Amino acid sequence: MSAARVTRIAPTPSGFLHLGNAVNASLISLLAAQWGADTILRIDDMDSTRSRPEYVDDIFATLEWLEIPWSKGPRHRAEFEQGFTMAARTEYYRSQLGLLSGSGCEVFACACSRAELATTGGLRCAGDCRAAGLDLVVERTALRLRIPEGTVVEIADSRIDLAEAHGDVVLWRRDDLPSYHLVTVIEDRDQGVSDIVRGLDLLESSALHTWLAPHLGAENVARANFVHHALLTDDAGEKLSKSQLGSGPLPRTEVQREDVLHRAAQLASALGY
């Protein structure tokens, strides 16, 4: 008997959801129905400096407006804050770091400043931090992962050179928070995710996650069905982002709702679903 399929909607409460977020959630819901997959709602509030209660409320209101169902996860902000906030799991994520060094990954603390990192394009340690054997110290060092040169991952008909695309990957930030790459693989592992629907802008991240997954005991992520869809853009052809938008939520009108669903259906058709 094959295992049940599981996908997830994973917004960040760093601003009100924009049209692209709404279309992505609708596409995930549409594909989940075709796959017969369970859908998890996972709100990534790891960066507490950007998370706001009104942004969390907006996530639930938007999903309700779009009539998007999910089978696992919080149903409202109070339930989210009581048992589903990822910000409360920082020490758990820290405990998982040992899996990487135990699996042979080269992990090191890096003390390079932003100016020093800029000399390498911001991706690689600019000094000799690996040989220095530095400790991970809040506000002084970040924990990085050295990807072996020539590591190539094939995904979505693309070949991604991980060392070139990601350099020395940050696993733990200077502000004592885990990185997105570490957290998302751990959460997808723990929740048994089998299908991941993302924008094309995250193709290189997906390649990294499939490579990182076995080192974190996340074989389900390494084998996952990754679906990357085209991005919605503004009039200038730029990817939509929360920072570009006004201070309020997406207008929840019937016309807007039909537009979101139509766009999601177009993306699904373009993907062959």
Coordinates of C-alpha atoms in Angstrom, one line a residue:
M1 CA 0.0 0.0 0.0
S2 CA 1.5 3.3 -1.0
A3 CA 1.9 6.1 1.5
A4 CA -0.6 9.0 1.5
R5 CA 0.4 12.1 -0.4
V6 CA 1.0 15.3 1.6
T7 CA 1.5 18.8 0.5
R8 CA 1.6 22.1 2.3
I9 CA 0.7 25.8 2.1
A10 CA 3.5 27.6 3.9
P11 CA 3.1 31.4 4.0
T12 CA 5.2 33.8 6.0
P13 CA 3.5 36.4 8.1
S14 CA 5.9 39.2 7.1
G15 CA 3.2 41.3 5.3
F16 CA -0.3 41.0 3.9
L17 CA -0.6 38.3 1.3
H18 CA -0.5 39.6 -2.3
L19 CA -2.1 38.3 -5.5
G20 CA 0.8 35.9 -6.2
N21 CA 0.5 34.4 -2.7
A22 CA -3.2 33.9 -3.2
V23 CA -2.7 32.2 -6.6
N24 CA 0.0 29.9 -5.2
A25 CA -2.3 28.8 -2.4
S26 CA -5.1 28.2 -4.8
L27 CA -2.9 26.2 -7.2
I28 CA -1.7 24.1 -4.3
S29 CA -5.3 23.4 -3.3
L30 CA -6.2 22.5 -6.9
L31 CA -3.3 20.1 -7.3
A32 CA -3.9 18.6 -3.9
A33 CA -7.4 17.7 -4.9
Q34 CA -6.1 16.1 -8.1
W35 CA -3.5 14.1 -6.2
G36 CA -5.8 13.1 -3.4
A37 CA -3.2 14.7 -1.1
D38 CA -3.7 16.0 2.5
T39 CA -2.9 19.7 2.8
I40 CA -1.0 21.1 5.8
L41 CA -1.1 24.8 6.7
R42 CA 2.3 25.8 8.1
I43 CA 2.9 29.4 8.9
D44 CA 6.6 30.2 9.0
D45 CA 7.0 32.9 11.7
M46 CA 10.6 32.1 12.5
D47 CA 11.6 35.8 11.9
S48 CA 9.8 37.4 14.8
T49 CA 11.0 40.8 13.8
R50 CA 8.8 40.8 10.7
S51 CA 5.8 38.7 12.0
R52 CA 2.7 40.6 13.0
P53 CA -0.6 39.4 14.4
E54 CA -2.5 41.2 11.7
Y55 CA -0.5 39.3 9.0
V56 CA -1.3 36.0 10.6
D57 CA -5.0 36.9 10.7
D58 CA -4.8 37.9 7.0
I59 CA -3.6 34.4 6.1
F60 CA -6.6 32.7 7.7
A61 CA -9.0 35.4 6.2
T62 CA -7.5 35.0 2.7
L63 CA -7.7 31.2 2.7
E64 CA -11.3 31.4 4.0
W65 CA -12.2 33.9 1.3
L66 CA -10.7 31.6 -1.4
E67 CA -12.5 28.6 0.2
I68 CA -9.2 26.7 0.4
P69 CA -9.4 23.6 2.7
W70 CA -6.6 22.1 4.7
S71 CA -6.7 19.0 6.8
K72 CA -3.8 19.7 9.3
G73 CA -2.7 22.9 11.0
P74 CA -4.2 25.7 13.0
R75 CA -7.7 27.1 12.3
H76 CA -7.2 30.6 13.7
R77 CA -4.5 32.8 15.2
A78 CA -5.2 31.8 18.8
E79 CA -4.7 28.1 17.9
F80 CA -1.6 29.0 15.9
E81 CA 0.0 30.9 18.8
Q82 CA -0.9 28.1 21.3
G83 CA 0.5 25.1 19.4
F84 CA 1.8 25.8 15.9
T85 CA 4.2 28.7 16.0
M86 CA 7.5 27.8 14.6
A87 CA 9.2 30.6 16.6
A88 CA 8.8 28.4 19.7
R89 CA 10.7 25.5 18.1
T90 CA 14.1 27.2 17.8
E91 CA 15.9 24.9 20.2
Y92 CA 14.4 21.9 18.4
Y93 CA 15.9 23.1 15.1
R94 CA 19.2 23.7 16.9
S95 CA 19.2 20.1 18.1
Q96 CA 19.0 18.9 14.5
L97 CA 22.3 20.5 13.5
G98 CA 24.3 17.5 14.8
L99 CA 22.7 15.4 12.1
L100 CA 24.6 17.3 9.4
S101 CA 28.1 17.0 11.0
G102 CA 27.3 13.4 11.8
S103 CA 26.6 12.7 8.2
G104 CA 29.9 14.1 7.0
C105 CA 28.8 17.6 6.0
E106 CA 31.4 20.3 6.5
V107 CA 29.8 22.8 8.9
F108 CA 31.7 25.8 10.3
A109 CA 31.2 29.1 12.1
C110 CA 31.9 32.2 10.0
A111 CA 32.8 35.6 11.4
C112 CA 33.0 37.5 8.1
S113 CA 31.3 40.9 8.0
R114 CA 28.8 41.9 5.3
A115 CA 31.5 44.0 3.7
E116 CA 33.9 41.0 3.6
L117 CA 31.1 38.7 2.3
A118 CA 30.4 41.2 -0.5
T119 CA 33.8 40.5 -2.0
T120 CA 32.6 37.0 -2.7
G121 CA 29.2 38.0 -4.0
G122 CA 27.7 37.5 -0.5
L123 CA 27.6 33.7 -0.8
R124 CA 31.0 32.5 0.4
C125 CA 33.1 32.9 3.5
A126 CA 35.7 35.5 2.5
G127 CA 38.4 34.5 5.1
D128 CA 39.8 31.5 6.7
C129 CA 37.0 30.8 9.1
R130 CA 36.9 27.1 8.4
A131 CA 40.4 26.6 9.5
A132 CA 40.0 28.9 12.5
G133 CA 37.6 26.6 14.3
L134 CA 35.4 29.4 15.6
D135 CA 32.5 28.9 17.9
L136 CA 29.0 29.9 17.1
V137 CA 28.4 33.1 19.0
V138 CA 25.3 35.3 18.9
E139 CA 25.8 38.5 16.9
R140 CA 29.4 37.4 16.1
T141 CA 29.3 34.3 13.9
A142 CA 26.9 32.5 11.6
L143 CA 27.0 28.7 11.0
R144 CA 27.7 27.8 7.4
L145 CA 27.7 24.6 5.3
R146 CA 30.4 24.1 2.7
I147 CA 29.0 22.4 -0.4
P148 CA 31.6 20.4 -2.3
E149 CA 32.7 21.9 -5.6
G150 CA 31.1 20.2 -8.6
T151 CA 27.9 19.2 -6.7
V152 CA 25.2 19.2 -9.3
V153 CA 21.5 18.4 -8.7
E154 CA 19.1 17.6 -11.5
I155 CA 15.6 19.0 -10.9
A156 CA 12.7 20.1 -13.1
D157 CA 14.8 19.5 -16.3
S158 CA 17.5 21.7 -14.9
R159 CA 21.0 21.1 -13.7
I160 CA 21.9 23.2 -10.7
D161 CA 25.5 23.6 -9.5
L162 CA 24.9 24.0 -5.8
A163 CA 28.3 25.4 -4.9
E164 CA 27.9 28.1 -7.5
A165 CA 24.3 28.8 -6.7
H166 CA 24.5 28.8 -2.9
G167 CA 28.1 29.1 -1.9
D168 CA 28.6 28.5 1.8
V169 CA 25.0 28.0 2.9
V170 CA 23.9 29.8 6.1
L171 CA 22.3 27.2 8.5
W172 CA 22.2 29.4 11.6
R173 CA 22.1 33.2 11.5
R174 CA 24.0 35.7 13.6
D175 CA 20.8 36.7 15.3
D176 CA 20.5 33.2 16.7
L177 CA 17.8 32.0 14.4
P178 CA 17.8 29.0 12.0
S179 CA 17.9 29.6 8.3
Y180 CA 14.9 29.0 6.0
H181 CA 16.8 26.2 4.3
L182 CA 17.3 24.3 7.5
V183 CA 13.8 24.8 8.9
T184 CA 11.9 24.0 5.7
V185 CA 13.7 20.6 5.3
I186 CA 13.1 19.7 8.9
E187 CA 9.5 20.7 8.8
D188 CA 8.8 18.9 5.5
R189 CA 10.6 15.8 7.0
D190 CA 8.6 15.8 10.2
Q191 CA 5.3 16.4 8.4
G192 CA 5.9 13.7 5.8
V193 CA 5.5 16.1 2.9
S194 CA 5.6 14.3 -0.5
D195 CA 4.6 17.1 -2.9
I196 CA 6.0 20.7 -2.9
V197 CA 4.5 23.4 -5.1
R198 CA 6.7 26.5 -5.5
G199 CA 7.4 29.4 -7.8
L200 CA 10.2 29.1 -10.3
D201 CA 12.2 31.6 -8.3
L202 CA 12.8 28.8 -5.7
L203 CA 14.1 26.2 -8.1
E204 CA 17.7 26.6 -6.8
S205 CA 16.4 26.3 -3.2
S206 CA 14.6 23.1 -4.1
A207 CA 17.8 21.7 -5.6
L208 CA 19.6 22.5 -2.3
H209 CA 16.8 21.0 -0.2
T210 CA 16.9 17.7 -2.1
W211 CA 20.6 17.5 -1.6
L212 CA 20.4 18.5 2.1
A213 CA 17.5 16.2 2.9
P214 CA 19.3 12.9 3.3
H215 CA 21.8 14.5 5.6
L216 CA 18.9 15.4 7.9
G217 CA 17.2 12.1 7.6
A218 CA 14.5 13.5 5.3
E219 CA 14.4 10.9 2.6
N220 CA 10.8 11.9 1.8
V221 CA 12.0 15.4 0.8
A222 CA 14.8 13.9 -1.3
R223 CA 12.2 11.9 -3.2
A224 CA 9.5 14.6 -3.2
N225 CA 7.5 15.7 -6.3
F226 CA 8.6 19.3 -6.8
V227 CA 6.3 21.4 -9.0
H228 CA 7.6 24.9 -10.0
H229 CA 5.2 27.3 -11.5
A230 CA 5.6 30.6 -13.4
L231 CA 5.5 33.8 -11.3
L232 CA 3.0 36.6 -11.3
T233 CA 4.6 39.9 -12.2
D234 CA 3.7 43.6 -12.0
D235 CA 3.3 46.0 -14.9
A236 CA 7.1 46.4 -15.1
G237 CA 7.6 42.6 -15.3
E238 CA 9.0 42.3 -11.7
K239 CA 8.0 39.5 -9.4
L240 CA 5.3 40.5 -6.9
S241 CA 6.5 40.9 -3.3
K242 CA 5.0 42.1 -0.1
S243 CA 7.4 45.0 0.1
Q244 CA 6.0 46.4 -3.1
L245 CA 2.5 46.5 -1.9
G246 CA 0.4 49.0 0.0
S247 CA -0.4 48.7 3.7
G248 CA -3.6 46.8 3.4
P249 CA -4.8 43.2 2.5
L250 CA -5.8 42.0 -0.9
P251 CA -9.3 43.2 -1.8
R252 CA -11.6 40.2 -1.1
T253 CA -14.2 40.8 -3.7
E254 CA -15.9 38.2 -5.8
V255 CA -14.3 39.5 -9.0
Q256 CA -10.9 39.3 -7.4
R257 CA -11.6 35.8 -6.1
E258 CA -12.6 34.6 -9.6
D259 CA -9.4 36.2 -11.0
V260 CA -7.3 34.3 -8.5
L261 CA -9.0 31.0 -9.3
H262 CA -8.7 31.6 -13.0
R263 CA -5.0 32.3 -12.7
A264 CA -4.4 29.2 -10.6
A265 CA -6.3 27.1 -13.2
Q266 CA -4.1 28.6 -16.0
L267 CA -0.9 27.7 -14.1
A268 CA -2.2 24.2 -13.5
S269 CA -2.9 23.8 -17.2
A270 CA 0.5 25.1 -18.2
L271 CA 2.0 22.5 -15.8
G272 CA 0.0 19.7 -17.5
Y273 CA -2.6 19.2 -14.8

